[in-house]
Coordinates of C-alpha atoms and ligand atoms in Angstrom, one line a residue:
X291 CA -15.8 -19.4 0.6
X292 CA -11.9 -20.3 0.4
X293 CA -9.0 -18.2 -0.1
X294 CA -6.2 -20.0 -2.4
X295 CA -3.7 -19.5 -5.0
X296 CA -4.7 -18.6 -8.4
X297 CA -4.8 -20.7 -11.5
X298 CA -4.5 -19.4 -15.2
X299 CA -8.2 -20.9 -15.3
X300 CA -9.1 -17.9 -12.8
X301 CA -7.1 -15.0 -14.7
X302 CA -10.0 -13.7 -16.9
X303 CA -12.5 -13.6 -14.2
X304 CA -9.5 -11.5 -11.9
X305 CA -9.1 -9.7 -14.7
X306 CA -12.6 -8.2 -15.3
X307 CA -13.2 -8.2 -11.5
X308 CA -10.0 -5.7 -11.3
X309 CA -11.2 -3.9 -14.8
X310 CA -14.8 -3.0 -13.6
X311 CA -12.9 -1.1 -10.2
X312 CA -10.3 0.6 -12.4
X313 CA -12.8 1.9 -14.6
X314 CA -14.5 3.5 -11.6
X315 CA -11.1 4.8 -11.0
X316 CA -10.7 2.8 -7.8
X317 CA -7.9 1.2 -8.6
X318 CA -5.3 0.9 -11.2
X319 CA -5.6 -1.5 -14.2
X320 CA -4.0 -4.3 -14.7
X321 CA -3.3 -6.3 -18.1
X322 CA -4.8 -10.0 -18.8
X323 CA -0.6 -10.0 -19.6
X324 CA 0.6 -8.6 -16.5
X325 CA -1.3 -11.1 -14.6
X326 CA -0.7 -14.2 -17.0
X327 CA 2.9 -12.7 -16.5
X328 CA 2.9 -12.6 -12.8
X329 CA 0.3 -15.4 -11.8
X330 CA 2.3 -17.1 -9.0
X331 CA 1.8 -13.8 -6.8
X332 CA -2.2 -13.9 -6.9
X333 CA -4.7 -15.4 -4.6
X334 CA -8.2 -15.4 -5.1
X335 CA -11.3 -16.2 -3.4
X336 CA -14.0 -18.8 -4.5
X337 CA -17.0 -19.2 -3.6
X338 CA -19.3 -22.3 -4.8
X339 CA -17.0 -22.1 -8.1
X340 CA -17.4 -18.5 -8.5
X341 CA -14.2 -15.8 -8.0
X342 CA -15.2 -13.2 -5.8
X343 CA -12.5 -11.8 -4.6
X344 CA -8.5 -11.7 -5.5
X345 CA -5.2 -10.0 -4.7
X346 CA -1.4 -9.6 -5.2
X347 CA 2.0 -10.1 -3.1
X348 CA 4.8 -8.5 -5.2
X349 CA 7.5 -8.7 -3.5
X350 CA 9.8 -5.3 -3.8
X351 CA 13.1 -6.2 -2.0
X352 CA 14.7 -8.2 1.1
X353 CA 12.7 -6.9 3.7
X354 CA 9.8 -5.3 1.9
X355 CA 6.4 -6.5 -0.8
X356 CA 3.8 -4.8 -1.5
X357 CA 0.2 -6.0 -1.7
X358 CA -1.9 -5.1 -4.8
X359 CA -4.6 -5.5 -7.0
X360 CA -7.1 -5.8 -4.2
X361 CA -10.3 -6.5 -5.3
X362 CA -14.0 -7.8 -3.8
X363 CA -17.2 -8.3 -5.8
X364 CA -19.6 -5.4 -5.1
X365 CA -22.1 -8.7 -4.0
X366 CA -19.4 -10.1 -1.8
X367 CA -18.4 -6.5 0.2
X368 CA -18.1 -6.0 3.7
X369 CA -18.1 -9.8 4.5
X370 CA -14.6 -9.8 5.4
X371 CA -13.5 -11.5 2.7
X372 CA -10.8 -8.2 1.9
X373 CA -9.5 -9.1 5.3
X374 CA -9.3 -12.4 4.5
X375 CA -7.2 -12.1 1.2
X376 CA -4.7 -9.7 2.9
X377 CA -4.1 -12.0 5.7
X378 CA -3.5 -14.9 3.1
X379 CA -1.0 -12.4 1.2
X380 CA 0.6 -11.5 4.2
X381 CA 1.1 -15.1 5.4
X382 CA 2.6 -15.8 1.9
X383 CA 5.0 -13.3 2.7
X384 CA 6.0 -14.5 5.9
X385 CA 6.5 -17.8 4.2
X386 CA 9.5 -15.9 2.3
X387 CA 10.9 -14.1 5.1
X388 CA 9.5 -11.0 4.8
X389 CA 8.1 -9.1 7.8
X390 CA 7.0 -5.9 6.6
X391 CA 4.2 -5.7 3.8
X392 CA 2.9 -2.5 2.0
X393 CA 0.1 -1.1 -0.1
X394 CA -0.8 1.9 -2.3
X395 CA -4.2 2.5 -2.3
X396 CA -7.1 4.6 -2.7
X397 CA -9.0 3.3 0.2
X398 CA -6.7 4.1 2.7
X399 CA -9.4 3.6 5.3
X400 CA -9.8 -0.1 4.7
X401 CA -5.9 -0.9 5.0
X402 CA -5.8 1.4 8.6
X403 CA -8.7 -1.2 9.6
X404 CA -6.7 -4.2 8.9
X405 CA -3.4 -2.7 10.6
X406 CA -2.1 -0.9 8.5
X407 CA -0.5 2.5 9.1
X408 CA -0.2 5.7 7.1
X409 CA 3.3 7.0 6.3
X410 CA 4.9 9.5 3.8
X411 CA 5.9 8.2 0.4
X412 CA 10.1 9.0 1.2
X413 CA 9.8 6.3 3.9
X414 CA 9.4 3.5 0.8
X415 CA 12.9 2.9 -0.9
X416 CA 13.1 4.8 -4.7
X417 CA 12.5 2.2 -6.2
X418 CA 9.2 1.3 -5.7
X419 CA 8.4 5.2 -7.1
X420 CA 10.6 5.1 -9.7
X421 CA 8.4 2.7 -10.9
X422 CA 5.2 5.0 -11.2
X423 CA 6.7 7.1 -13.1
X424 CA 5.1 4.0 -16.0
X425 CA 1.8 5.2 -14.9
X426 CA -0.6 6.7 -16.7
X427 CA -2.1 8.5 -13.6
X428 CA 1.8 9.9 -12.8
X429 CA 2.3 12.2 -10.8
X430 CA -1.1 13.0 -9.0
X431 CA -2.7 9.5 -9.1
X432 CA -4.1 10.3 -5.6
X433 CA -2.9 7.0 -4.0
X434 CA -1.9 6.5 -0.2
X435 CA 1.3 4.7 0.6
X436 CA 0.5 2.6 4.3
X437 CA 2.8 0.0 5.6
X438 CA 2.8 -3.0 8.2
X439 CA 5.3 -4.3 10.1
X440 CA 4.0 -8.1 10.3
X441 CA 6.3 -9.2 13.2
X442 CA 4.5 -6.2 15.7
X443 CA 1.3 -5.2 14.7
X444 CA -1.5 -6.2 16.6
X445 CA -4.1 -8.8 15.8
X446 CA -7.2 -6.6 14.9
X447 CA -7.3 -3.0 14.9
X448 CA -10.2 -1.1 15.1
Ligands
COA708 C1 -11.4 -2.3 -0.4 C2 -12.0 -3.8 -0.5 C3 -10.9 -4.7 -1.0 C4 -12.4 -4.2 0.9 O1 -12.9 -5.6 0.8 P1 -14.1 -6.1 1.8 O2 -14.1 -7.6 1.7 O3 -15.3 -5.3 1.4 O4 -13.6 -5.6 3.2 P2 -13.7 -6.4 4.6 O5 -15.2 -6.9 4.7 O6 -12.7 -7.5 4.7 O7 -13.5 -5.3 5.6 C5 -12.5 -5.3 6.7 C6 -12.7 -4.1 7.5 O8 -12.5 -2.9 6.7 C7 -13.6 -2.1 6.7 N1 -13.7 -1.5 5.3 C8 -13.9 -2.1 4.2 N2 -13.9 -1.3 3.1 C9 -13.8 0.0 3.7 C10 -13.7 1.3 3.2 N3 -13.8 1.5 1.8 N4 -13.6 2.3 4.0 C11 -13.5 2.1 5.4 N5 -13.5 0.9 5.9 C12 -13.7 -0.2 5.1 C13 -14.8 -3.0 7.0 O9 -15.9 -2.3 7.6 C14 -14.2 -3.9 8.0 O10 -14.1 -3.3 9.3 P3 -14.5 -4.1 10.6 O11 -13.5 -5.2 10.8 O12 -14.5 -3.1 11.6 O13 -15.9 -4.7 10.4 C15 -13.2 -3.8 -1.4 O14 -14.2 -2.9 -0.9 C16 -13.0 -3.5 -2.9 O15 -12.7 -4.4 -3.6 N6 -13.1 -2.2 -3.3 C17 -12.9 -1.9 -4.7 C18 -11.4 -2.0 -5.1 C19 -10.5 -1.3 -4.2 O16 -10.8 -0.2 -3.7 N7 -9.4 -2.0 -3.9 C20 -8.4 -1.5 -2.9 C21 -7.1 -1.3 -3.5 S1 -6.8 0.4 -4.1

């Protein structure tokens, strides 16, 4: 299995991986455009040709991206390859000079795992929730904002 940066070649396959999670109201969806559109920010993971696994680093301001459109094949859960992708993305952002890397999600419990801590949405600029108000699931979508500040968190957290 490797984790590397997405090709247009990969975008369907993200696409329906991300699709059958949304339906299940996992996750949000996301357009074959919006990720044609915004390609450069996705990694995936590939295993013996096949995507398994993919995610975003959208980067929100000077200091400050967000990772998104998580995703892992139901076959390919719980084999670290979530992890995987997130350290990749936050690598990526290091790479740009940005130290602190959050996520909205609605599996909170994952992100805590992988160092990731709870906070309340006012502690994420306007900006970033100016733009849900675009959302179809606006206001109650349910999601939980958690942050990371990539220059002091610890390795592993249990
Ligand atoms: C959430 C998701 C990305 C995790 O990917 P994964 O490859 O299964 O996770 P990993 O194997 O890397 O797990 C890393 C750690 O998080 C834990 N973990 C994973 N999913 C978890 C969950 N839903 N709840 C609690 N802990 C979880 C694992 O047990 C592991 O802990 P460990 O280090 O103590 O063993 C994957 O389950 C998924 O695609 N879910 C559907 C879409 C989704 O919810 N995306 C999240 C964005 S809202």
């Amino acid at each position: 299995m490797k984790i590397r940066h997405a090709k247009v070649t990969d975008v369907k396959k993200m696409h329906k991986l991300v699709e059958f999670y949304a339906d299940n109201k996992e996750m949000l969806h996301r357009s074959l455009n919006a990720i044609y559109e915004n390609i450069q920010e996705y990694m995936v993971a590939e295993e013996n040709g096949t995507i398994v696994g993919c995610g975003a680093l959208h980067v929100s301001w000077d200091d400050l991206a967000e990772i998104k459109a998580l995703a892992v094949a139901k076959t390919h859960m719980g084999k670290g390859i979530g992890r995987k992708l997130v350290t990749e993305l936050e690598k990526n952002a290091v790479k740009l000079d940005i130290f602190t890397t959050f996520a909205l999600s609605f599996k909170p419990e994952f992100f805590q795992k992988i160092g990731y801590d709870i906070i309340s949405k006012e502690v994420l600029p306007q900006k970033i929730w100016s733009e849900c108000i675009n959302c179809h699931l606006f206001p109650d979508c349910g999601e939980v904002p958690l942050i990371k500040d990539l220059k002091h968190s610890k390795k592993k957290k249990k």
